[in-house]
PDB file of C-alpha atoms in Angstrom:
ATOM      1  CA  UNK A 927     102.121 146.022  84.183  1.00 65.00           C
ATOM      2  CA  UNK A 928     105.319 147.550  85.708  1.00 82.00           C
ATOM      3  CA  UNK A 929     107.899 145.792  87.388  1.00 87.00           C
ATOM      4  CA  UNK A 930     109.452 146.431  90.370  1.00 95.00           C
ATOM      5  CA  UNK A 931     112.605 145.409  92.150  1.00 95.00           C
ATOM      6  CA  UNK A 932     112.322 145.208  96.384  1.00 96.00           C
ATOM      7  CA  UNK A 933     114.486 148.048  96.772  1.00 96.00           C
ATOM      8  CA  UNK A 934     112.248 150.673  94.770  1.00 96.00           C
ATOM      9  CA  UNK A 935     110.062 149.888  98.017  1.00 97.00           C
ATOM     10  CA  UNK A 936     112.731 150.445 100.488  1.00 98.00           C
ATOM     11  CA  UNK A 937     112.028 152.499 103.757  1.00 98.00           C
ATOM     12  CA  UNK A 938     114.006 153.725 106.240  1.00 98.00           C
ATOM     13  CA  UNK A 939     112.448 154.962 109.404  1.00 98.00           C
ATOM     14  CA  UNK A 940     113.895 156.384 112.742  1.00 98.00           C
ATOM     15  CA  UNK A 941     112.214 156.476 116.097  1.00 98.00           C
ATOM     16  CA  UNK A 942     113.772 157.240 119.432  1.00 98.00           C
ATOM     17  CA  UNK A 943     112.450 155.629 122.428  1.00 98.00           C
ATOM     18  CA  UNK A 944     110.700 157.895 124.888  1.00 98.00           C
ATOM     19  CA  UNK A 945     109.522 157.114 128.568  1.00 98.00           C
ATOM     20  CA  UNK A 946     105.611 157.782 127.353  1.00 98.00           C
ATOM     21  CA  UNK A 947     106.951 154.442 124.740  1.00 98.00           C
ATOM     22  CA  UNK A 948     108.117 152.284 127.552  1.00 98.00           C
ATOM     23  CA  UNK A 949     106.582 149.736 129.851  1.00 97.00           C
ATOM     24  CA  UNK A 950     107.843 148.930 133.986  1.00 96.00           C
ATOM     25  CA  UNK A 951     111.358 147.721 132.750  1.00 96.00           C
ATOM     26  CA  UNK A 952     111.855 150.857 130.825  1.00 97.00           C
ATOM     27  CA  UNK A 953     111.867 148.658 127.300  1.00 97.00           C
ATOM     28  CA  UNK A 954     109.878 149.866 124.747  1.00 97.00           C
ATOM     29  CA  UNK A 955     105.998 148.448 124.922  1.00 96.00           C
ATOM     30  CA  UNK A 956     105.521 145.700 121.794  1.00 94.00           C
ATOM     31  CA  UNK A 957     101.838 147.608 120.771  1.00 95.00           C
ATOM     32  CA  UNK A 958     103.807 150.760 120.172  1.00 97.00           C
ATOM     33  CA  UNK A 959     106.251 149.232 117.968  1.00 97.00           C
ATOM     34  CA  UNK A 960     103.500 147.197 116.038  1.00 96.00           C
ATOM     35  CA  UNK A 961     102.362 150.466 115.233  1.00 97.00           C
ATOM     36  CA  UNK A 962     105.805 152.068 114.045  1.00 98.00           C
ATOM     37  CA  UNK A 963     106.908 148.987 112.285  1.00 97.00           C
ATOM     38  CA  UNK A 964     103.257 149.060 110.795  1.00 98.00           C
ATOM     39  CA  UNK A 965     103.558 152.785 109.243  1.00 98.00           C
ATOM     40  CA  UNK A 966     106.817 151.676 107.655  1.00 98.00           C
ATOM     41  CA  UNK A 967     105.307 148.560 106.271  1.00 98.00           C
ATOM     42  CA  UNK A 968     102.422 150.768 105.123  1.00 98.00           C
ATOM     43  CA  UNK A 969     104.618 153.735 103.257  1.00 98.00           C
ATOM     44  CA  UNK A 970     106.609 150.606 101.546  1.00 98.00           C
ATOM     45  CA  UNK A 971     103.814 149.413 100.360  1.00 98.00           C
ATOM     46  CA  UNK A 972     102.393 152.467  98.951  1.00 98.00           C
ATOM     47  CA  UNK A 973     105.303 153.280  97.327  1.00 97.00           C
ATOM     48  CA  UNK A 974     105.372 149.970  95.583  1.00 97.00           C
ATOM     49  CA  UNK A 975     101.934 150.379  94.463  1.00 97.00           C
ATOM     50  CA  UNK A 976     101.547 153.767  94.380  1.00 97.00           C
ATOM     51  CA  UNK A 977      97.991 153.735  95.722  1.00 97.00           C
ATOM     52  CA  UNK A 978      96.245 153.884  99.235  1.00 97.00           C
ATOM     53  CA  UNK A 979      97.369 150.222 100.733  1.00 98.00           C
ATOM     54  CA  UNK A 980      95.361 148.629 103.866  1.00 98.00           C
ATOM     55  CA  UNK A 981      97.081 146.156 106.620  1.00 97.00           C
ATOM     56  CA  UNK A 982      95.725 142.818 105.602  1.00 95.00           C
ATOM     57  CA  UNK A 983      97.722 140.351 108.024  1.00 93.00           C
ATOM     58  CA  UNK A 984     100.956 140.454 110.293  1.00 93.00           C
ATOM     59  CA  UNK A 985     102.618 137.449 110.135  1.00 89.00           C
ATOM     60  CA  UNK A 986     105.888 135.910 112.334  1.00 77.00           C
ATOM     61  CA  UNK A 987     106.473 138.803 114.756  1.00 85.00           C
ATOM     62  CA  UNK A 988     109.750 138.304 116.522  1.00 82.00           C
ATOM     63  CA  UNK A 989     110.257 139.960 119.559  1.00 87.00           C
ATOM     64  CA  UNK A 990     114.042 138.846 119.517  1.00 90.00           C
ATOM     65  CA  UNK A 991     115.758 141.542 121.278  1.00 92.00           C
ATOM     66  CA  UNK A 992     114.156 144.113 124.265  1.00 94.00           C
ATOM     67  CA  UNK A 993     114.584 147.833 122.996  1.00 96.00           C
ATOM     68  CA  UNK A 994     115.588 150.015 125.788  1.00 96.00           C
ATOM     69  CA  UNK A 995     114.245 153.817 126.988  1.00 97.00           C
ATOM     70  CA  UNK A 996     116.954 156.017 124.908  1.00 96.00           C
ATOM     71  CA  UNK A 997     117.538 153.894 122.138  1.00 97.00           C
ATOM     72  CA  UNK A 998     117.448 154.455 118.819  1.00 97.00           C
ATOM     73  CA  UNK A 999     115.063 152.283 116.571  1.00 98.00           C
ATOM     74  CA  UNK A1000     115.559 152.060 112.848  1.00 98.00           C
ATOM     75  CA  UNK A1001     113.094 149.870 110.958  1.00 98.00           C
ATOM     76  CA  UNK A1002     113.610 149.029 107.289  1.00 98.00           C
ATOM     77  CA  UNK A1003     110.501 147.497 104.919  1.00 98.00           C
ATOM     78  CA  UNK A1004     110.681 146.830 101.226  1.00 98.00           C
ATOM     79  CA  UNK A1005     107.958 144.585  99.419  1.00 98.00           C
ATOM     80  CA  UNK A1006     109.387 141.260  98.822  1.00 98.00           C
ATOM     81  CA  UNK A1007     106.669 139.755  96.636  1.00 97.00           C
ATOM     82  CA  UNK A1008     102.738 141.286  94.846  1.00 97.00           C
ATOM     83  CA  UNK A1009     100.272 138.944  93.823  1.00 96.00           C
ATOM     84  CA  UNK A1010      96.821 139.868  92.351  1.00 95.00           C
ATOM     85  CA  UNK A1011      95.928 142.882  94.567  1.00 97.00           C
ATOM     86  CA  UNK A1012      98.163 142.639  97.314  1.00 97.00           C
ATOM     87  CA  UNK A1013     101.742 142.274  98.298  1.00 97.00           C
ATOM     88  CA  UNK A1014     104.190 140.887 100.966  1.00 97.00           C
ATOM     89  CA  UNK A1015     106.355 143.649 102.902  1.00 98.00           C
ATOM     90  CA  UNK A1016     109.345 142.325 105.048  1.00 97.00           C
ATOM     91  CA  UNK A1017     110.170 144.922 107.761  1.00 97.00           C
ATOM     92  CA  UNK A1018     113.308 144.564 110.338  1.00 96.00           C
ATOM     93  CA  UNK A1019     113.932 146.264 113.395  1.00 97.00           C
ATOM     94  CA  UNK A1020     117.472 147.236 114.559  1.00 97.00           C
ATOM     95  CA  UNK A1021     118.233 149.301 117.971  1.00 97.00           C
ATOM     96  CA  UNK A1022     120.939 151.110 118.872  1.00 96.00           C
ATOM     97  CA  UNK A1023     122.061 152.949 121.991  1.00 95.00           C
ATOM     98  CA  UNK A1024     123.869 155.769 120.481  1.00 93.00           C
ATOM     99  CA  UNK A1025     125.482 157.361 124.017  1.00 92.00           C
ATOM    100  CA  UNK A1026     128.023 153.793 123.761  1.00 91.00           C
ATOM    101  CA  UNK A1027     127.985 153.714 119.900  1.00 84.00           C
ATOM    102  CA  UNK A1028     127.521 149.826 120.303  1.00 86.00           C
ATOM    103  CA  UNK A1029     126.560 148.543 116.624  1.00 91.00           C
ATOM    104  CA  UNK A1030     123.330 148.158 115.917  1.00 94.00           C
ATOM    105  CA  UNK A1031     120.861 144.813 117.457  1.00 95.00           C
ATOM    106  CA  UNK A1032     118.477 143.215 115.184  1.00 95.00           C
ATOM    107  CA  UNK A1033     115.554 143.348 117.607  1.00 95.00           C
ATOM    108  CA  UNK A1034     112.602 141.954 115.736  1.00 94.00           C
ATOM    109  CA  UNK A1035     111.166 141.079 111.988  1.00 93.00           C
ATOM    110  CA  UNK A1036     107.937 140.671 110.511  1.00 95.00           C
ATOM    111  CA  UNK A1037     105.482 140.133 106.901  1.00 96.00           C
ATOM    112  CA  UNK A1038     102.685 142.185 106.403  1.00 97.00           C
ATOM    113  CA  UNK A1039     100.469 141.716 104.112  1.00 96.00           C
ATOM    114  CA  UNK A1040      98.616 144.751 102.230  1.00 98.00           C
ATOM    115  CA  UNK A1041      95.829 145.308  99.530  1.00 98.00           C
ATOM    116  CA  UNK A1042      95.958 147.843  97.700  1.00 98.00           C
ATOM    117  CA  UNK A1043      92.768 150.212  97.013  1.00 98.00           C
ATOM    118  CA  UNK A1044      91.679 152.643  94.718  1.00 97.00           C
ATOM    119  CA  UNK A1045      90.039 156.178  95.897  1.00 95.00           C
ATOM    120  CA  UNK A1046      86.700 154.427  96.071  1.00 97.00           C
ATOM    121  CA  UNK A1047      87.933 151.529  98.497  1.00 96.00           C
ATOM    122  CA  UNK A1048      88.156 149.009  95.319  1.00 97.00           C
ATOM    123  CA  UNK A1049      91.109 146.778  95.110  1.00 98.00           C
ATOM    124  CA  UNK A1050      93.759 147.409  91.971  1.00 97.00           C
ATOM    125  CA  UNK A1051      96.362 145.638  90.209  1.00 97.00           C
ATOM    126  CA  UNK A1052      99.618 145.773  92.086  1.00 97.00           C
ATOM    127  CA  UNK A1053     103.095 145.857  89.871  1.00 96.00           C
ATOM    128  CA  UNK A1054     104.905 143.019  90.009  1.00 96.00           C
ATOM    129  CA  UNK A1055     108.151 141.984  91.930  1.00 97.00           C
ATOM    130  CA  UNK A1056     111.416 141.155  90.400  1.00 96.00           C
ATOM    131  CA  UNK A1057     114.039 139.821  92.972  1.00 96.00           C
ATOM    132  CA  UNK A1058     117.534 140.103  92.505  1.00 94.00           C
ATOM    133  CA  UNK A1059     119.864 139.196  95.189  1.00 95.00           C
ATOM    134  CA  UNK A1060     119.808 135.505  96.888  1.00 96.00           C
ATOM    135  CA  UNK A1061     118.619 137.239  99.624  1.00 95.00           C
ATOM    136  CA  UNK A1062     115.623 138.893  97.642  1.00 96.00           C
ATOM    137  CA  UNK A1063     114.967 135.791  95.822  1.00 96.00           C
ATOM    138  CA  UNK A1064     114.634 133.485  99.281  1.00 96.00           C
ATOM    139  CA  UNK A1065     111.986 136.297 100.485  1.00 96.00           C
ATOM    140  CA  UNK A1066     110.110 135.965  97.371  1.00 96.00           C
ATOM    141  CA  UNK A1067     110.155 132.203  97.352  1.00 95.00           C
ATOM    142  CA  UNK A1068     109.162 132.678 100.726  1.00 94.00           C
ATOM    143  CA  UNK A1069     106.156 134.521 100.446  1.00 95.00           C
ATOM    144  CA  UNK A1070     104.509 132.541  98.146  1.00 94.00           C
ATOM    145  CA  UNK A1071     104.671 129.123 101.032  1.00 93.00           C
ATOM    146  CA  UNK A1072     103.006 131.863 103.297  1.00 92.00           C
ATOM    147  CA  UNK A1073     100.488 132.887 101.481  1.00 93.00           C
ATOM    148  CA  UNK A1074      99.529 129.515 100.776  1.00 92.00           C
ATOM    149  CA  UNK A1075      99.335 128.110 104.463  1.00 91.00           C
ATOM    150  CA  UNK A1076      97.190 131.593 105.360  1.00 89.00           C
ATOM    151  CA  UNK A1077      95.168 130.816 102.682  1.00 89.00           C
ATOM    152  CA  UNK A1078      94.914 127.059 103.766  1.00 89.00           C
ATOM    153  CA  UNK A1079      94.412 127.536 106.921  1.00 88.00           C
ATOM    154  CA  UNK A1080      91.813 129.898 106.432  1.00 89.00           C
ATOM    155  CA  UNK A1081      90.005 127.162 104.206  1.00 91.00           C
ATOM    156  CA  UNK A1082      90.462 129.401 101.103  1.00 91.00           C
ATOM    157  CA  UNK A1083      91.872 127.176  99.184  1.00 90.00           C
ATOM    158  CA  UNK A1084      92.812 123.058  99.451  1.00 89.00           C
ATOM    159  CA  UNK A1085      96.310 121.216  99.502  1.00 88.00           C
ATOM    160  CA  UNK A1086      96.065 120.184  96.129  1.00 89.00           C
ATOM    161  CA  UNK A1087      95.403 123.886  95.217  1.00 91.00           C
ATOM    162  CA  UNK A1088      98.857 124.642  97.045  1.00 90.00           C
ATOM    163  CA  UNK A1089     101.365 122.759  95.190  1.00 89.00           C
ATOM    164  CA  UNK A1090     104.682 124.448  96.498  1.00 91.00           C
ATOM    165  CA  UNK A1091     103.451 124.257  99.652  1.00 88.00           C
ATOM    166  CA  UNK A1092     102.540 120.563  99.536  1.00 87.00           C
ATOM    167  CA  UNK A1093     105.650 119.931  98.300  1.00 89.00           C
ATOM    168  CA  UNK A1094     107.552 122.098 101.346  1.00 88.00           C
ATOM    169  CA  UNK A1095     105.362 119.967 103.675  1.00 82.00           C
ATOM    170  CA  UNK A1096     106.348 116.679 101.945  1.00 87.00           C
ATOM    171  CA  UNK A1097     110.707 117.453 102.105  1.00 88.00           C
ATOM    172  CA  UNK A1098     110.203 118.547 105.532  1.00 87.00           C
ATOM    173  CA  UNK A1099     108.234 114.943 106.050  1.00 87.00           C
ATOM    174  CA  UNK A1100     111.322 113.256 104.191  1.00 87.00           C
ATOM    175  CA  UNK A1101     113.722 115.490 106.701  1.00 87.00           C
ATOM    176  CA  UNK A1102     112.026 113.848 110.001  1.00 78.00           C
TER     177      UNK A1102
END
């Protein structure tokens, strides 16, 4: 199976914020960037696997930072970590009002998780991720302690079935 490195899934996308995008306050409306930061999560993910790849599960939305009417949104995804049949895509959002030239905000993050599916709906093998960076590498790390607590918490799987979770849980218990 091929391996991949997180950038070889990187995507860049652009939006500008409209009035039709905005709510009262004139910041843009959180459903409509769920959906932008969802086709860039998507087109990530399908150019990691290089097959037809379905939303699965959003994880840790941040809404850190209100995007305002004007602005310029750029959202970047790249797949941090691929399991079995599906993978982990880390998407940022950064906004920009372009009339001051202010630097850009980081207004919100997010995982998605996506399956990937073969022309008759069937799941497929997804290539495997190779971090580099620190960076890359805590993402990856990351992903895994995610996947685990979904799956946990979805009573997929037990504790003892989870073992770098458990052990997360018990260094955080040491910590208190």
């Amino acid at each position: 199976m091929e391996i991949k490195r997180p950038s070889d899934s990187l995507t860049v996308m652009n939006e500008m914020v409209f009035p039709n995008d905005t709510n009262t306050l004139n910041n843009l409306m959180g459903g409509r960037l769920l959906q932008w930061m969802d086709i860039a999560a998507a087109m990530s993910a399908q150019k990691h696997a290089k097959t037809t790849c379905v939303t699965a599960a959003v994880d840790n939305v941040s809404f850190n930072h209100p995007i305002k009417l004007g602005q310029v949104v750029t959202l970047q995804a790249k797949c941090v970590r691929s399991f079995n049949t599906s993978m982990e895509v880390h998407i940022e959002v950064w906004s920009q009002d372009l009339t001051t030239g202010t630097d850009k905000v980081k207004s919100n993050e997010a995982y998605y998780t996506f399956v990937a599916l073969d022309s008759d709906g069937k799941t497929v093998k997804v290539p495997h991720v190779e971090p580099l960076s620190d960076e890359e590498k805590e993402l990856y790390d990351l992903a895994l302690l995610r996947r685990q607590l979904k799956l946990l918490m979805s009573n997929k799987i037990t504790l003892d079935k989870a073992p770098e979770l458990r052990t997360q849980f018990e260094a955080w218990v040491k910590e208190a």
